[in-house]
Amino acid sequence: MSPASQSKPLTLALSKGRIFDETMPLLAAAGVQVSENPETSRKLILPTSNPDLQLIIVRASDVPTYVQYGAADFGIAGKDVLNEHTAQELGGLYQPIDLNIAQCRLCVAVREGFDYEAAVHQGSRLRIATKYVQAAREHFARKGVYVDIIKLYGSMELAPLVGLADAIVDLVSTGNTLKANHLVAVEDVAYISSRLIINQASLKTRGQRLQPFIDAFARASTT
Ligand code: AMP
């Protein structure tokens, strides 16, 4: 590795919103403060109070890509995102810690009044709308249910309401979004939380600088 990249600050990739908010206490536990808020700042590279650490703000589904290619040394990504990403059989990522943040469930949900159990028992072919194609495919294959999966990029809750799908597979936290759209969760697909991921080459060449952060995150996430 060149001297220039050795002196570059460590880069942590994060997404805005829940993961960013719930990572701040973990950074504080490592003695790091972040003065800018990505919700109000347009900056995509945020400095921190530690000159050896900067944050980059990327889409949640892009975090593994930045880490995998070494553009970020480490990152924090939901298990939902990692499941879909590793499905592309991309290597180079090391997942040492479950940080227990941004917890939620990946669920099957249907319109109120739709008899999901009966549809499954009758062997009906179900149309499932989801962003989580891989997880949904595996779930229904395990159950032996025939499904047509329709890939969506957002607002999955709409699909059963307008006849695009019989059911959705989506993240549920408080359940308020489902309720507001007259949907009910009928099955859990997976428990989801966010994980620390590390670029394998960074761990080899910059491991001494990364380790204090990894240790602080691990301690803070279990307390
Ligand atoms: P809720 O109304 O609290 O059940 O939240 C549901 C909405 O928030 C859905 O649109 C989900 O896709 C999204 N959501 C919930 N939890 C998470 C999470 N941990 N990460 C990303 N999106 C989430």
XYZ file of C-alpha atoms and ligand atoms in Angstrom:
246
model
C 0.000 0.000 0.000
C 1.294 3.482 -0.902
C 2.305 5.980 1.804
C -0.550 8.248 0.610
C -3.228 5.654 1.315
C -1.566 4.777 4.632
C -2.011 8.376 5.782
C -5.596 8.717 4.460
C -8.102 8.758 7.344
C -10.076 5.599 7.970
C -13.431 5.749 6.204
C -16.678 4.418 7.684
C -19.648 4.039 5.289
C -23.104 4.690 6.730
C -26.613 5.373 5.476
C -28.769 8.274 6.654
C -31.663 7.776 9.041
C -31.934 5.019 11.596
C -28.498 3.490 11.024
C -26.749 6.878 11.206
C -28.725 7.887 14.334
C -28.109 4.596 16.123
C -24.405 4.577 15.160
C -23.747 7.932 16.871
C -23.743 6.413 20.398
C -21.347 3.689 19.175
C -18.997 6.360 17.815
C -19.331 8.307 21.080
C -18.259 5.149 22.909
C -15.132 5.211 20.732
C -14.582 8.874 21.747
C -15.762 10.249 18.384
C -18.234 13.086 17.794
C -19.813 14.072 14.485
C -20.906 17.690 14.300
C -22.766 17.591 10.960
C -26.104 15.936 10.438
C -26.585 14.233 7.038
C -30.322 15.057 7.161
C -29.527 18.773 6.904
C -26.036 18.828 5.396
C -25.551 18.075 1.707
C -22.033 16.847 2.335
C -21.391 13.208 1.530
C -18.025 13.094 3.328
C -18.318 14.104 6.965
C -15.279 14.766 9.146
C -15.337 13.625 12.757
C -13.655 14.871 15.926
C -10.977 12.216 15.281
C -8.721 13.297 12.370
C -8.115 9.609 11.585
C -11.808 8.875 10.934
C -14.201 10.237 8.313
C -17.720 9.122 7.442
C -19.190 8.713 3.984
C -22.979 8.854 3.588
C -24.310 6.432 0.976
C -27.539 4.584 0.214
C -28.076 1.661 2.589
C -27.888 -0.839 -0.273
C -24.582 0.674 -1.489
C -22.724 0.332 1.850
C -21.431 -3.226 1.113
C -20.212 -2.148 -2.333
C -18.137 0.767 -0.975
C -16.605 -1.517 1.672
C -16.055 -4.421 -0.670
C -14.057 -2.332 -3.139
C -12.074 -0.658 -0.337
C -13.470 2.858 -0.951
C -14.533 2.587 2.699
C -12.484 0.578 5.208
C -15.571 -0.424 7.138
C -19.294 0.182 7.160
C -22.564 -0.536 8.907
C -25.307 -2.308 6.993
C -28.561 -4.097 7.793
C -28.687 -7.863 7.560
C -31.464 -7.351 4.983
C -29.038 -5.481 2.711
C -26.209 -7.962 3.330
C -28.457 -10.930 2.488
C -29.298 -9.428 -0.890
C -25.713 -8.300 -1.538
C -23.954 -11.582 -0.720
C -26.478 -13.239 -2.996
C -24.495 -11.649 -5.820
C -21.577 -13.806 -4.626
C -19.273 -10.893 -4.005
C -16.396 -11.515 -1.637
C -13.940 -9.296 0.244
C -16.220 -8.492 3.183
C -15.597 -9.520 6.725
C -18.612 -9.376 9.110
C -17.272 -9.522 12.634
C -20.035 -8.036 14.786
C -23.788 -7.867 15.108
C -24.205 -4.324 16.465
C -27.828 -4.955 17.511
C -28.918 -1.592 16.093
C -31.747 -0.742 13.658
C -33.558 -3.881 14.760
C -36.696 -4.940 12.933
C -38.339 -7.982 11.324
C -38.583 -8.962 7.678
C -42.227 -10.056 7.335
C -44.818 -11.293 4.902
C -47.800 -8.916 5.020
C -51.190 -8.980 3.297
C -54.349 -6.838 3.054
C -56.634 -7.046 6.080
C -59.190 -9.761 5.314
C -56.971 -11.693 2.868
C -56.832 -15.314 4.062
C -53.117 -15.999 3.597
C -53.200 -19.406 5.353
C -56.019 -20.604 3.104
C -54.215 -19.356 -0.019
C -51.066 -21.223 1.051
C -52.978 -24.425 1.879
C -54.874 -24.345 -1.416
C -51.519 -24.234 -3.176
C -52.418 -20.983 -4.951
C -49.572 -19.350 -6.817
C -49.001 -16.095 -4.919
C -47.716 -12.818 -6.284
C -45.210 -11.279 -3.894
C -43.946 -7.704 -4.224
C -40.652 -6.943 -2.515
C -37.305 -5.209 -2.561
C -35.848 -8.312 -0.862
C -36.028 -10.724 -3.779
C -33.427 -13.186 -2.537
C -34.790 -13.446 1.005
C -38.357 -13.792 -0.289
C -37.413 -16.452 -2.835
C -35.593 -18.499 -0.184
C -38.439 -18.131 2.332
C -41.161 -19.385 -0.018
C -38.918 -22.139 -1.417
C -38.380 -23.395 2.171
C -42.159 -23.378 2.694
C -42.787 -25.074 -0.651
C -45.072 -22.248 -1.801
C -45.117 -21.299 -5.473
C -44.623 -17.568 -5.919
C -44.078 -14.999 -8.618
C -41.791 -12.333 -7.239
C -42.229 -8.756 -8.400
C -39.230 -6.550 -7.646
C -40.060 -3.086 -6.295
C -37.719 -0.365 -5.053
C -39.991 1.284 -2.452
C -43.529 1.843 -1.126
C -44.154 -1.903 -1.147
C -47.234 -1.368 1.044
C -49.085 -0.044 -1.977
C -48.806 -3.241 -4.030
C -51.555 -5.330 -2.331
C -53.869 -2.304 -2.163
C -53.921 -1.755 -5.920
C -53.858 -5.395 -7.003
C -50.206 -5.604 -8.009
C -49.510 -8.394 -5.496
C -51.210 -10.728 -2.992
C -48.551 -10.102 -0.378
C -45.389 -8.134 0.304
C -42.130 -8.990 2.030
C -40.943 -5.891 3.864
C -39.260 -4.616 7.017
C -41.543 -3.998 9.978
C -40.463 -2.075 13.029
C -43.371 -0.554 14.981
C -46.021 -1.901 12.577
C -47.445 1.618 12.118
C -46.854 1.708 8.352
C -48.700 -1.591 7.822
C -51.577 -0.441 10.049
C -51.914 2.906 8.261
C -52.313 0.996 4.979
C -54.725 -1.694 6.303
C -52.138 -4.436 6.015
C -51.257 -7.149 8.547
C -48.067 -9.128 9.086
C -48.816 -12.836 8.718
C -45.358 -14.425 8.885
C -41.803 -13.614 9.958
C -39.098 -14.191 7.359
C -36.067 -13.065 9.395
C -34.921 -11.047 12.369
C -32.884 -8.072 11.117
C -30.250 -5.924 12.787
C -27.236 -4.030 11.523
C -23.728 -5.462 11.275
C -20.271 -4.018 11.123
C -18.576 -5.019 7.882
C -14.875 -4.584 7.168
C -12.832 -4.660 3.984
C -10.486 -7.636 4.268
C -7.478 -5.838 2.766
C -7.999 -2.867 5.139
C -8.073 -5.256 8.071
C -4.663 -6.603 6.990
C -2.962 -3.299 6.180
C -4.723 -0.894 8.591
C -5.787 -3.368 11.266
C -3.984 -1.597 14.119
C -5.868 1.633 13.428
C -9.194 -0.133 12.859
C -9.052 -2.379 15.917
C -9.799 0.292 18.592
C -12.994 1.211 16.713
C -14.006 -2.415 16.260
C -13.424 -3.069 19.984
C -15.335 0.051 21.080
C -18.286 -0.818 18.805
C -18.331 -4.397 20.088
C -18.314 -3.248 23.734
C -20.958 -0.554 23.173
C -23.275 -2.834 21.194
C -23.493 -5.415 23.970
C -24.046 -2.936 26.824
P -42.762 0.786 10.949
O -43.925 1.651 10.505
O -42.098 1.322 12.187
O -43.154 -0.676 11.099
O -41.640 0.876 9.829
C -41.902 0.326 8.581
C -41.257 1.136 7.478
O -39.942 1.513 7.815
C -41.179 0.298 6.223
O -41.334 1.138 5.095
C -39.796 -0.311 6.291
O -39.298 -0.566 4.991
C -39.003 0.757 7.051
N -38.071 0.180 8.044
C -38.399 -0.312 9.246
N -37.313 -0.738 9.918
C -36.267 -0.486 9.112
C -34.852 -0.699 9.221
N -34.291 -1.242 10.302
N -34.077 -0.322 8.175
C -34.634 0.226 7.075
N -35.950 0.436 6.906
C -36.757 0.090 7.909
